[in-house]
Coordinates of C-alpha atoms in Angstrom, one line a residue:
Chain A
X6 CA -14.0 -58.5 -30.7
X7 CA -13.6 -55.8 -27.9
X8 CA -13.6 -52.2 -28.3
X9 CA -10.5 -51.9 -26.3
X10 CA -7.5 -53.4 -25.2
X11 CA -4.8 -53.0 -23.8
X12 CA -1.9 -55.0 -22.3
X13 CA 0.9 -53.1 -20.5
X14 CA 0.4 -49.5 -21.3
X15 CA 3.3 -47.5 -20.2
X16 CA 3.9 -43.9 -20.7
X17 CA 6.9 -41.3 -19.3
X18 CA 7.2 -38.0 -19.8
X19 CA 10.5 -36.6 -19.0
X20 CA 11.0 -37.0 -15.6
X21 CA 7.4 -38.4 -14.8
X22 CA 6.3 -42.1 -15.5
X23 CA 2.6 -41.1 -16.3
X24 CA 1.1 -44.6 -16.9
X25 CA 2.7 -47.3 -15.4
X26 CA 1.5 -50.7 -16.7
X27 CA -2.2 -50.5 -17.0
X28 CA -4.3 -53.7 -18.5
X29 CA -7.6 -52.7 -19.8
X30 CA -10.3 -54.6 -21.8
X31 CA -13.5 -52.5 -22.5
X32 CA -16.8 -54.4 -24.6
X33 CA -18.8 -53.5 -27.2
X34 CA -21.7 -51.4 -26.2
X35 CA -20.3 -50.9 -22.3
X36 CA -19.9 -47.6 -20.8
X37 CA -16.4 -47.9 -18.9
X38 CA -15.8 -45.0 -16.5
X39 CA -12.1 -44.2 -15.5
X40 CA -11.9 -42.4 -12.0
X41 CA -8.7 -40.8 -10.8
X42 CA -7.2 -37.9 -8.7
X43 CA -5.7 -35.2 -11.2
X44 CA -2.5 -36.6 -12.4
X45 CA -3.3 -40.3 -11.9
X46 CA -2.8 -40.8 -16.1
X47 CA -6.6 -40.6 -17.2
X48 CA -6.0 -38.0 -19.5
X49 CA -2.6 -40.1 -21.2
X50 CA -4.1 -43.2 -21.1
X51 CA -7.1 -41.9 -22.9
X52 CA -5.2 -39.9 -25.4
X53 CA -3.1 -42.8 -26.4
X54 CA -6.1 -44.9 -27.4
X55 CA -7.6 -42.0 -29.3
X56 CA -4.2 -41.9 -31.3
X57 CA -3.1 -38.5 -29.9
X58 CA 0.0 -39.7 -28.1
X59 CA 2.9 -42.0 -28.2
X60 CA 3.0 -44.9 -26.6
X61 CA 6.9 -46.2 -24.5
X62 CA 5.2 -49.6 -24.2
X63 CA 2.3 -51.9 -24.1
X64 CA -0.1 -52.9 -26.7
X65 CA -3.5 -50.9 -27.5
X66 CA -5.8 -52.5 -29.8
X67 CA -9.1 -49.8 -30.6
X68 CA -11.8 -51.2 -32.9
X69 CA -9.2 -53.6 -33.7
X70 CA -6.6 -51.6 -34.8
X71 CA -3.4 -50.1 -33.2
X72 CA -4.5 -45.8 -32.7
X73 CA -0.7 -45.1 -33.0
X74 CA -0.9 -45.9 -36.8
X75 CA -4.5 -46.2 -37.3
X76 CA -5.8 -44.1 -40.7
X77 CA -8.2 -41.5 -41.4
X78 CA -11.0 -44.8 -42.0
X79 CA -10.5 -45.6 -38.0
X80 CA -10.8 -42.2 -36.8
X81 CA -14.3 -41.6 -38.5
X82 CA -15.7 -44.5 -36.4
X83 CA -14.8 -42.7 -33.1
X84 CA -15.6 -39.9 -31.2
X85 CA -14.0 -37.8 -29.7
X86 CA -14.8 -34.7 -26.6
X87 CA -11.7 -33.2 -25.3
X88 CA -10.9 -31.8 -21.9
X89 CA -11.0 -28.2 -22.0
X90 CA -11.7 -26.7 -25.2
X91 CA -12.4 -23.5 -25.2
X92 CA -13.4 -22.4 -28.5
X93 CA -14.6 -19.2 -29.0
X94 CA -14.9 -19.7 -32.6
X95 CA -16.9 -17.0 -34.9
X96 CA -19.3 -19.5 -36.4
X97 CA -22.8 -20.7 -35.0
X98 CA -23.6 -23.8 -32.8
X99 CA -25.2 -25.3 -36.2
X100 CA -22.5 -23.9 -39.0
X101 CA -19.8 -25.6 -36.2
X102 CA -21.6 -28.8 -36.2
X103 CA -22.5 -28.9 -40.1
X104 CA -19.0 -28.7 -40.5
X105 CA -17.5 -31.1 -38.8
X106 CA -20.6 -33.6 -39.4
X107 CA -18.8 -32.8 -43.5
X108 CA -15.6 -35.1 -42.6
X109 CA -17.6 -38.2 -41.7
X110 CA -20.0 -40.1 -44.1
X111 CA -22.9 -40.7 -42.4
X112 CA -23.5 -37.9 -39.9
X113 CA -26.3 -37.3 -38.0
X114 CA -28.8 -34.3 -39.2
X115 CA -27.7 -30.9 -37.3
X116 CA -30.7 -30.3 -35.7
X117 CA -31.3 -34.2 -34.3
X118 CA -27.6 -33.3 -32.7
X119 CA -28.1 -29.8 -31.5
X120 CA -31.7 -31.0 -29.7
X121 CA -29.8 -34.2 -28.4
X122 CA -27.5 -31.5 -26.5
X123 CA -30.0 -29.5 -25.4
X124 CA -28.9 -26.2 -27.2
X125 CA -31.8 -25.9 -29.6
X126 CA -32.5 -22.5 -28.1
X127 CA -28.7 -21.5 -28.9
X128 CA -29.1 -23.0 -32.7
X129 CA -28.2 -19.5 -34.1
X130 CA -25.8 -18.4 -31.5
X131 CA -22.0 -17.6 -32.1
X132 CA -19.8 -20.4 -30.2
X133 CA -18.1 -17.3 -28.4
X134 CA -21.3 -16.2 -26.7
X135 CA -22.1 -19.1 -24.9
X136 CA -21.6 -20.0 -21.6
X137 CA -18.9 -22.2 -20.3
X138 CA -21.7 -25.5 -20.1
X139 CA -22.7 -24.4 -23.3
X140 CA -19.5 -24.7 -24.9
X141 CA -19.1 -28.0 -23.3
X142 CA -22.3 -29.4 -25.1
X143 CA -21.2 -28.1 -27.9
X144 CA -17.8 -30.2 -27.8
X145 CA -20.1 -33.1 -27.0
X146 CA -21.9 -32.2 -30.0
X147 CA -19.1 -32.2 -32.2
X148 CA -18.3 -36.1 -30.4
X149 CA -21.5 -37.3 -31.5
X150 CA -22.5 -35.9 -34.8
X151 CA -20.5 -38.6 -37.0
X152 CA -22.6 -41.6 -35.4
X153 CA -19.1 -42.8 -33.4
X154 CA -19.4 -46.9 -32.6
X155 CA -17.1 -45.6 -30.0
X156 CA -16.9 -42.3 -28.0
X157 CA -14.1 -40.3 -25.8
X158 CA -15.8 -38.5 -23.3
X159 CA -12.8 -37.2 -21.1
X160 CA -14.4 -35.3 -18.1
X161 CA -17.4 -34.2 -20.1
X162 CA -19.7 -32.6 -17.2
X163 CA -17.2 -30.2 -15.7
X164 CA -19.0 -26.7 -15.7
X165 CA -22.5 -28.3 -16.3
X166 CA -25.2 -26.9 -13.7
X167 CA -26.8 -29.7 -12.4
X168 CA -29.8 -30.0 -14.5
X169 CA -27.5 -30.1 -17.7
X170 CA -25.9 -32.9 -16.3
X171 CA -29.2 -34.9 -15.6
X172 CA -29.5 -34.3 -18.8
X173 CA -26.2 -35.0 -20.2
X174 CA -26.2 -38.5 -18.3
X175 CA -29.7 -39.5 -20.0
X176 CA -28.0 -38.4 -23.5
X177 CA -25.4 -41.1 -22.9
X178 CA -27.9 -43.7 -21.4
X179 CA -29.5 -43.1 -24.7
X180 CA -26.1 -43.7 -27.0
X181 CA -25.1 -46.5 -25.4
X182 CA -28.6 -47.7 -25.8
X183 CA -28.1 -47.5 -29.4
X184 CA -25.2 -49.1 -29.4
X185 CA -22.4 -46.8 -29.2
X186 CA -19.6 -47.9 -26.7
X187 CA -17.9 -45.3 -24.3
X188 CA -15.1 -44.2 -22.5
X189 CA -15.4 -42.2 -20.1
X190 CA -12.9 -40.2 -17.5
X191 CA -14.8 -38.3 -14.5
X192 CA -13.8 -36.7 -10.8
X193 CA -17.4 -37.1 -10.3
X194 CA -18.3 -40.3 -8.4
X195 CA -22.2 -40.0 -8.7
X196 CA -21.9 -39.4 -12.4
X197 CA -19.7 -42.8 -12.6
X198 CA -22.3 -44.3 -10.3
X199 CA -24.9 -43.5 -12.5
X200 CA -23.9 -44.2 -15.7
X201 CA -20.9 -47.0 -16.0
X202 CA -21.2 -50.4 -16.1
X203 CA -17.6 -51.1 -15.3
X204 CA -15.2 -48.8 -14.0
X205 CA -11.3 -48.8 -13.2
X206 CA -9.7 -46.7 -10.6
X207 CA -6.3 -45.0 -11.3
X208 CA -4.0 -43.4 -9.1
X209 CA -0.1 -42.6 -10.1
X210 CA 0.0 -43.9 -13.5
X211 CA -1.5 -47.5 -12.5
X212 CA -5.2 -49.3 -12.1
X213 CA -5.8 -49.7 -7.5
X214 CA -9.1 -51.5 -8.6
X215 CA -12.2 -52.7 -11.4
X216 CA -15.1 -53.7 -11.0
X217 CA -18.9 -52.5 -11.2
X218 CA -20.4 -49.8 -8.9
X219 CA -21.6 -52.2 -6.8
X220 CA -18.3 -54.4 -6.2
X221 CA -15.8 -52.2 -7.1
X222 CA -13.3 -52.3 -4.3
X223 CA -14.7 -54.8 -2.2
X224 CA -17.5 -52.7 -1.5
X225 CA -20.5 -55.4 -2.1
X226 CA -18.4 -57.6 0.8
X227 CA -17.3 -54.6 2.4
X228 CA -19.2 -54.5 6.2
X229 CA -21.8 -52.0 7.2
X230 CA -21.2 -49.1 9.8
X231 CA -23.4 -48.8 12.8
X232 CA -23.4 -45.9 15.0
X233 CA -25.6 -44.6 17.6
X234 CA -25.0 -41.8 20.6
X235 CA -24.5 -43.5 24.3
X236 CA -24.7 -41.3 26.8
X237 CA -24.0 -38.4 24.7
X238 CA -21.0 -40.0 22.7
X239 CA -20.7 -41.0 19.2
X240 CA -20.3 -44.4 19.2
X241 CA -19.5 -46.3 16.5
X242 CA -18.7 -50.1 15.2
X243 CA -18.2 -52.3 12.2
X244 CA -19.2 -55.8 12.9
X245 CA -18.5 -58.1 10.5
X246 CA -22.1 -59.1 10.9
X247 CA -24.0 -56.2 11.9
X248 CA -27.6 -58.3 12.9
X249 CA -26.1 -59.6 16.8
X250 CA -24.9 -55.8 17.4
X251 CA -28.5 -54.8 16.3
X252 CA -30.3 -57.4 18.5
X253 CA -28.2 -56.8 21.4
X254 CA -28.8 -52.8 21.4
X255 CA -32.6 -53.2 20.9
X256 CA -32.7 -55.8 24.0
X257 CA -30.6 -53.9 25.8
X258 CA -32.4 -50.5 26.2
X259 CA -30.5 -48.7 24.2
X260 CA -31.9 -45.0 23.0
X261 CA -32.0 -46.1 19.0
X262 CA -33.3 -42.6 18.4
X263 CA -30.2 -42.0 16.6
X264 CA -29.0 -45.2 15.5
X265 CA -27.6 -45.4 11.8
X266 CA -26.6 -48.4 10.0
X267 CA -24.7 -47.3 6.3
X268 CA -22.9 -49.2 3.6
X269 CA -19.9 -47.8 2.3
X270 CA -20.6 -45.3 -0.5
X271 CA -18.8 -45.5 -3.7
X272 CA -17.0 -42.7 -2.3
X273 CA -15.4 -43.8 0.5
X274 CA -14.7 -47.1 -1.3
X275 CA -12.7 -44.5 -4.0
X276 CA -11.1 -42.5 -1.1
X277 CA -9.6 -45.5 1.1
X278 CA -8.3 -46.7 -3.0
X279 CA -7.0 -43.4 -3.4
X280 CA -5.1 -42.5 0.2
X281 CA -3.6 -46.4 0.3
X282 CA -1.5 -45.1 -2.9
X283 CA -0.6 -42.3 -0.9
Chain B
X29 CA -10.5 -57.1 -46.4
X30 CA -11.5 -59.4 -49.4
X31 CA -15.1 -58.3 -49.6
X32 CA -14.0 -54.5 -49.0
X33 CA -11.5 -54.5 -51.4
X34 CA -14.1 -53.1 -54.3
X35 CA -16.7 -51.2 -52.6
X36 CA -15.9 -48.1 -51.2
X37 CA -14.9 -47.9 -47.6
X38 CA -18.2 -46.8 -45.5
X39 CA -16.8 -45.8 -42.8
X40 CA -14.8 -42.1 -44.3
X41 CA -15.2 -38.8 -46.5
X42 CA -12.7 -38.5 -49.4
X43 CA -10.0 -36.6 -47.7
X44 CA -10.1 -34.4 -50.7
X45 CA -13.7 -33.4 -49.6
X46 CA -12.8 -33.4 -46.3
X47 CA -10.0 -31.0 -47.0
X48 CA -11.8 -28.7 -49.1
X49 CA -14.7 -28.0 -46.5
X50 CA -11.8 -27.0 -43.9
X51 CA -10.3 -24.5 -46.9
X52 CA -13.6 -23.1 -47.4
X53 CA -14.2 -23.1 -43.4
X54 CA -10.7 -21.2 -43.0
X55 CA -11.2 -18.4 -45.8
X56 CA -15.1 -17.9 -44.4
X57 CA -14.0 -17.4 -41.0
X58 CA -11.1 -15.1 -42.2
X59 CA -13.6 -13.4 -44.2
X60 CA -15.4 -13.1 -40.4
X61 CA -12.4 -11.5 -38.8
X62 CA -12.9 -7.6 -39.9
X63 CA -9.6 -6.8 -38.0
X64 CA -7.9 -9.6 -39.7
X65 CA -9.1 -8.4 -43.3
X66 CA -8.8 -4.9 -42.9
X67 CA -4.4 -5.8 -41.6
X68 CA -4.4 -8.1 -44.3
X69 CA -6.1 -5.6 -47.3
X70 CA -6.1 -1.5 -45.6
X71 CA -3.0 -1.2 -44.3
X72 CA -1.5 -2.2 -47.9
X73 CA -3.6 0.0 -49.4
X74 CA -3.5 3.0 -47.4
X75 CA 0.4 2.8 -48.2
X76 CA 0.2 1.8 -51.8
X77 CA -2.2 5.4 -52.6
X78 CA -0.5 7.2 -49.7
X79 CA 3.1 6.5 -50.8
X80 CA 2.5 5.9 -54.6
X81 CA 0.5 8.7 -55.3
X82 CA 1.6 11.7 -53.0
X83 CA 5.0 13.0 -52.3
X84 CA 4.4 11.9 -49.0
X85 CA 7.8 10.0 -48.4
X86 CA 10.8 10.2 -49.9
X87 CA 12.1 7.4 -52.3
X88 CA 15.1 6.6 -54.2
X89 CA 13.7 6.7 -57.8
X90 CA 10.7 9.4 -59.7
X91 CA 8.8 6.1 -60.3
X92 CA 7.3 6.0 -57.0
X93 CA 4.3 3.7 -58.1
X94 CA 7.3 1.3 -59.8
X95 CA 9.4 1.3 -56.1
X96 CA 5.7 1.3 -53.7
X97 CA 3.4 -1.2 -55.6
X98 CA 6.2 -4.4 -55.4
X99 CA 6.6 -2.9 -51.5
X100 CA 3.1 -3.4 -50.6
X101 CA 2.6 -6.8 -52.6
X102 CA 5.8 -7.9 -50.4
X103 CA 3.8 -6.4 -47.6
X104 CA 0.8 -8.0 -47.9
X105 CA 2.8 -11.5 -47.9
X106 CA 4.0 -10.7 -44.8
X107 CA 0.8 -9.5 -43.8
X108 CA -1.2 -12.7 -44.7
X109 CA 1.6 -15.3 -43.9
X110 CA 3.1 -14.3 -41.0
X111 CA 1.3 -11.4 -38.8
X112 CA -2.3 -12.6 -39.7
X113 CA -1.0 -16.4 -39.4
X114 CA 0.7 -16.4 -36.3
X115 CA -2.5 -14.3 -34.1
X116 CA -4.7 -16.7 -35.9
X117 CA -2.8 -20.2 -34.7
X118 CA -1.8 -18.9 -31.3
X119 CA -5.5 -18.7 -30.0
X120 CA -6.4 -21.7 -32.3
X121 CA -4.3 -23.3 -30.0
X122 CA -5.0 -22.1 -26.9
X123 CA -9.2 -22.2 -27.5
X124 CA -7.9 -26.0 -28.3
X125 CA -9.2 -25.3 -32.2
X126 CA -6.3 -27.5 -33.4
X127 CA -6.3 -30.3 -31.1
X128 CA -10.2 -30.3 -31.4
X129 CA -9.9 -30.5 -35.4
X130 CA -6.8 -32.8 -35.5
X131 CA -9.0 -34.9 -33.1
X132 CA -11.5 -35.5 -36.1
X133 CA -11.3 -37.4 -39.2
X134 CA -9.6 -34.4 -40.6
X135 CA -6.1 -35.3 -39.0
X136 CA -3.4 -33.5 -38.3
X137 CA -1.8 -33.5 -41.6
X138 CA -4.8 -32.8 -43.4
X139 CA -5.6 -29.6 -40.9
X140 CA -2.0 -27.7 -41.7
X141 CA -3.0 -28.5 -45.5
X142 CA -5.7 -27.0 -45.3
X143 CA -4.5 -23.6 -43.3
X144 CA -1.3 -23.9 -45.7
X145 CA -4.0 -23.7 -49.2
X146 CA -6.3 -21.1 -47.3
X147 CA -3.4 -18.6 -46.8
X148 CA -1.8 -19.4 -50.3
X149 CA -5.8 -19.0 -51.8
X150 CA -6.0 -15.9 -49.6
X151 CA -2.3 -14.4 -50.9
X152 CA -3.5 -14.8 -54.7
X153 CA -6.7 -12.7 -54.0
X154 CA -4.7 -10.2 -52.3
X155 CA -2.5 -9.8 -54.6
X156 CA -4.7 -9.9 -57.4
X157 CA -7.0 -7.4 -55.6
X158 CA -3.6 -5.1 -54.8
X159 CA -1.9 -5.7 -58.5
X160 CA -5.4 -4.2 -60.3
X161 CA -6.1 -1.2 -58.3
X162 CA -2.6 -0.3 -59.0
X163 CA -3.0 -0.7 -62.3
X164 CA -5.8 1.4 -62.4
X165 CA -4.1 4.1 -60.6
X166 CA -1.8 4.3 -63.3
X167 CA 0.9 1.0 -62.2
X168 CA 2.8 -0.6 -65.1
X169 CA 4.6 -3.5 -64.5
X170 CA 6.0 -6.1 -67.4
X171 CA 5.0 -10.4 -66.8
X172 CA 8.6 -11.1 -68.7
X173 CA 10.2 -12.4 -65.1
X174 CA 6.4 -13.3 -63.5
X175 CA 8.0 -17.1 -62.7
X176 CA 10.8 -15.8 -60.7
X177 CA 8.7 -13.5 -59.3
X178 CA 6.1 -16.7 -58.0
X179 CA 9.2 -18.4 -56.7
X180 CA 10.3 -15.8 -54.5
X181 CA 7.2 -15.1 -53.2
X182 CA 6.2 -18.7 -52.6
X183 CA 10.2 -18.9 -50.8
X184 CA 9.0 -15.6 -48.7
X185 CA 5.5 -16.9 -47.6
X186 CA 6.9 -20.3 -46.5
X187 CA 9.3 -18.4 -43.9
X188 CA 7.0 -16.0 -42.5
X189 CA 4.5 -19.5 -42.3
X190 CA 7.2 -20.8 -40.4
X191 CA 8.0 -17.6 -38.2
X192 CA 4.0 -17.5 -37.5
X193 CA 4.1 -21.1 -36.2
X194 CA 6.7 -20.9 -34.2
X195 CA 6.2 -18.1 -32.2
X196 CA 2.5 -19.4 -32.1
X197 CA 3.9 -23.0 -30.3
X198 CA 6.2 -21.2 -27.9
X199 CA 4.4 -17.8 -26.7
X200 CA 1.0 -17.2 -25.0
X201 CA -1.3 -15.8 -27.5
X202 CA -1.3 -12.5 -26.2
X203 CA 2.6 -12.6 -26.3
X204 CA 2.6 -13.5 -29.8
X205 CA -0.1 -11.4 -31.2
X206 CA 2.4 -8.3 -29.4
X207 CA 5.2 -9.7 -31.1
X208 CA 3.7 -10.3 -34.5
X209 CA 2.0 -7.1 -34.8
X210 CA 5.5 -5.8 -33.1
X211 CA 7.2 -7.2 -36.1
X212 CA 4.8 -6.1 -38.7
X213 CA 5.2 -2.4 -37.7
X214 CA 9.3 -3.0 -37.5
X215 CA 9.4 -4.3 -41.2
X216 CA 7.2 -1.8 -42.6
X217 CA 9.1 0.9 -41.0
X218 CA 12.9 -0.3 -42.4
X219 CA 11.8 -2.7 -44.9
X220 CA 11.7 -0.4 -47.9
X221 CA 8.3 0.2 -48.6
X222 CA 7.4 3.5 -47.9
X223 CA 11.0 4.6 -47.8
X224 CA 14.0 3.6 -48.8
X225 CA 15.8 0.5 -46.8
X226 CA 19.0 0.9 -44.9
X227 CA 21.5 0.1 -47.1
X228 CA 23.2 -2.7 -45.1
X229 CA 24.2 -4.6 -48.4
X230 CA 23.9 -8.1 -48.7
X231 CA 23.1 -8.3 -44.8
X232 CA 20.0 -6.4 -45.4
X233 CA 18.8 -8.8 -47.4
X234 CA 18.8 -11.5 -44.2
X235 CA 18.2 -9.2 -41.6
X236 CA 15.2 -7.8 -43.5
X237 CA 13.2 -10.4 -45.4
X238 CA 10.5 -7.9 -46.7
X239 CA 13.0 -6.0 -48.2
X240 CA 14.6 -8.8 -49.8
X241 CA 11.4 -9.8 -51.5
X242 CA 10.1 -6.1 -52.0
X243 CA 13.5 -5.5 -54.3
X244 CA 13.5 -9.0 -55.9
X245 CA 9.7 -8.1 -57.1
X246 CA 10.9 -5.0 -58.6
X247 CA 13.8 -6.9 -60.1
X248 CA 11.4 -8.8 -61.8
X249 CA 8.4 -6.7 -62.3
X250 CA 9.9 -3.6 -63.1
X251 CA 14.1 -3.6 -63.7
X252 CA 13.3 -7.0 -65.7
X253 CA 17.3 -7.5 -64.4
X254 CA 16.4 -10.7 -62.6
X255 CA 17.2 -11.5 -59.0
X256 CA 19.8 -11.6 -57.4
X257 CA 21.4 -14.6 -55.7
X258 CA 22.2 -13.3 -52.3
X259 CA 18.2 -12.7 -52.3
X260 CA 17.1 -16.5 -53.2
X261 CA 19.7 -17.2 -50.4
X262 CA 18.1 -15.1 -47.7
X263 CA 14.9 -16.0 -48.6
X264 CA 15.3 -19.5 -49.3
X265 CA 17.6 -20.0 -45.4
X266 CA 14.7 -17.6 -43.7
X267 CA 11.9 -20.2 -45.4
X268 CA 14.5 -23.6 -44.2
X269 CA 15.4 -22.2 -40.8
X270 CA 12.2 -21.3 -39.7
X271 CA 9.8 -24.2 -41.4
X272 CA 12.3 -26.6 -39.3
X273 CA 12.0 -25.3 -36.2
X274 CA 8.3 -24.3 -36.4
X275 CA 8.2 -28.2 -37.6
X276 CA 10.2 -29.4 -34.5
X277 CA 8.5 -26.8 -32.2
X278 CA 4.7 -27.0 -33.3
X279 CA 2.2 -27.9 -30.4
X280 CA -1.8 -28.7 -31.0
X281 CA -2.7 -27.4 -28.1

């Protein structure tokens, strides 16, 4: 069985289709990241599979069952870290995550979750005095303490210096080691890079592409960029085999001092996606 | 679901449990909230030994512990249900508190259960608290109408709930901690506490529901007359008007 799928998907707010017919089949034990300008539908796709929206059409199945009438039973096998909480609750890092560790029924121990998050030094600390990446790990906390077979992350690194998130991406490397399948939504391209297996492209309320890192796109067939300066000019071309154009320049006499030869980066592969839906 | 059928399920928490940790969470963190207690507990009993002990206001009757002491019970409703209620949910929602909790295994459901038991536990205690150190300052009420009495105030906390949660879903926190404290001051001012209420006659009773339920508890508590129905009506539409639009209103987040 699949984590996810989903046939279909549509969603419309009052005047705004949000999701627009997305198809979307997600495996047991895969990190799947979802990529997306603001407004693309990440954020309503993702809360309709964690059960926290309505559906208009489409079928979603989640750990085999439908999140739109799924019970209390279903939601203790998932995890959940929201977008923008903001909690500036009056309890401690470990009294928040004993807590919420109480409503499933095998949570990890406190401490193995606060270390995982890297907030051991902030154990003891009211949720209202950390910082804005603090907070963050702690709703990351809060997603992992009940030992989820399947976790939400939606935009979980924004506000993370950049060590934090080093860290952050080797705490999901290590989930999805054990098991644990994920979901995750990201603006950052590196962070999808690094850490999804698969990963779908949105923009306006529909998937532009799937695939890995590597072939999302087109981007494994895609041709490589060569560019040198000529007589003080940029000069650039994109063979479709790039070997002749080198062999040619190197018999020619050409000053290679400056020559470049570059794949496409996931980047521009996500940019040319984004600006054709433009 | 053959095998599953007799074993318990593994994967969940009785939602009993699970509900009882979030009503112990709620009344701990009120117990955190010093401003929160000291609205919900000082302000009634400043009035109840400042107006039921000196001649400090005038009142309608020579019993003035027998009009204030029903007064500030009805107060500390409000107090609880509505002003403390209402601050409390509108940054809950806004930190993302709710959508965070409803997120969890706790639900949605089981979250407003939860707040709903921690504000009826927190009312009792109140009261309780309120009720003795009246009586030891000399308060003497009679339990022959102490039903009634339970009804109306259950009627009155369920409309000031539903006041609290809807101004909570449609105003910014800051706007709706203004307007609850706003509302608070307005009702003890002209709701017949520390004075009498302006005599508007039945109307009074649905302009003003602190007044309503400060006169039907010394109905019951004190007069022993019962209460009258214009009161269970203005009570009981405040408590259906405003649970159904807080219901059709409410927002997690």
């Amino acid at each position: 069985m699949e984590a996810i799928e989903v046939t279909a998907l549509r969603k419309t707010y009052k005047d705004k289709e949000a999701v627009r017919g997305i198809d979307l089949t997600v495996a047991r034990g895969e990190i799947f990241a979802m990529l997306g300008p603001n407004g693309a539908g990440k954020t309503t796709s993702v809360e309709i599979l964690e059960g926290h929206r309505r559906r208009d059409g489409g079928d979603v199945r989640v750990l085999g069952e439908d999140p739109g009438t799924a019970g209390q039973a279903w939601r203790s096998r998932i995890g959940i870290v929201l977008q923008n909480t903001d909690d500036a609750a009056d309890l401690t890092v470990a009294e928040m995550v004993r807590h919420v560790g109480g409503f499933y029924p095998g949570p990890r121990a406190v401490d193995e979750v606060v270390e995982l998050v890297g907030l051991t030094a902030k154990r003891n600390a009211k949720i209202r005095t950390l910082s804005g990446g603090q907070r963050r790990r702690v709703d990351v906390a809060l997603g992992i303490v009940g030992r989820p077979e399947l976790l939400f992350l939606d935009e979980p690194t924004t506000g993370f210096d950049p060590e934090a998130r080093r860290q952050f991406w080797d705490l999901i490397r290590t989930l999805a080691g054990e098991g644990t399948t994920i979901l995750l939504t990201t603006h950052y391209l590196d962070e999808a890079e690094a850490l999804a297996d698969r990963l779908a492209v949105l923009a306006d309320g529909r998937i532009v592409a799937e695939g890995t890192p590597a072939t999302l796109g087109g981007r494994a067939a895609a041709g490589s960029k060569v560019s040198w300066q000529e007589n003080g000019h940029l000069r650039t071309e994109q063979p479709a085999d790039p070997s002749e154009l080198l062999r040619k320049l190197a018999t020619d006499g050409t000053d290679l001092r400056t020559l470049t030869v570059t794949r496409p980066t996931l980047e521009d592969i996500y940019l040319t996606l984004i600006g054709a839906q433009r | 679901m053959s095998a599953g059928t007799f074993t318990p399920a593994p994967g969940r928490a009785p939602m009993r449990t699970i509900i009882g940790r979030q009503i112990r969470m709620e009344l701990l963190l009120t117990a955190r909230r010093g401003e929160a207690v000291v609205l919900a507990m000082g302000v009634p009993l400043l009035v109840l030994l400042g107006a039921g002990l000196t001649h400090a206001t005038n009142l309608p009757t020579d019993d003035r512990l027998g009009f204030v002491v029903p007064g500030v019970l009805a107060l500390t409703v409000m107090s609880t249900a509505f002003t403390g209620q209402a601050i409390t949910t509108g940054y809950e929602r806004s930190y993302g508190v709710l959508k965070r909790l409803g997120a969890s295994p706790l639900t949605r459901p089981g979250l407003l259960l939860a707040k709903t038991a921690a504000i009826l536990v927190q009312i009792v205690l109140q009261v309780i608290f309120l009720g003795l150190v009246a009586v030891l300052v000399g308060w003497r009420p009679q339990f022959g109408d102490i039903l009634p009495a339970a009804g109306v105030t259950v009627l009155a906390a369920a409309g000031y709930s539903g006041l609290a949660l809807l101004l909570a879903s449609v105003l910014k926190p800051e706007t709706t901690t203004g307007a609850a404290t706003l509302i608070y001051v307005v009702m003890l001012a002209v709701g017949g506490i520390m004075f009498a209420a302006p005599d508007l006659g039945t109307a009074g009773w649905f302009l003003l529901p602190l007044a309503a339920h400060a006169q039907a508890l010394r109905d019951t508590l004190m007069n022993g007359t019962g209460i009258p129905l214009s009161i269970w009506l203005a009570l009981g539409t405040w408590a259906v008007v405003w649970l159904t639009l807080a219901a059709r209103k409410f927002r997690w987040e």
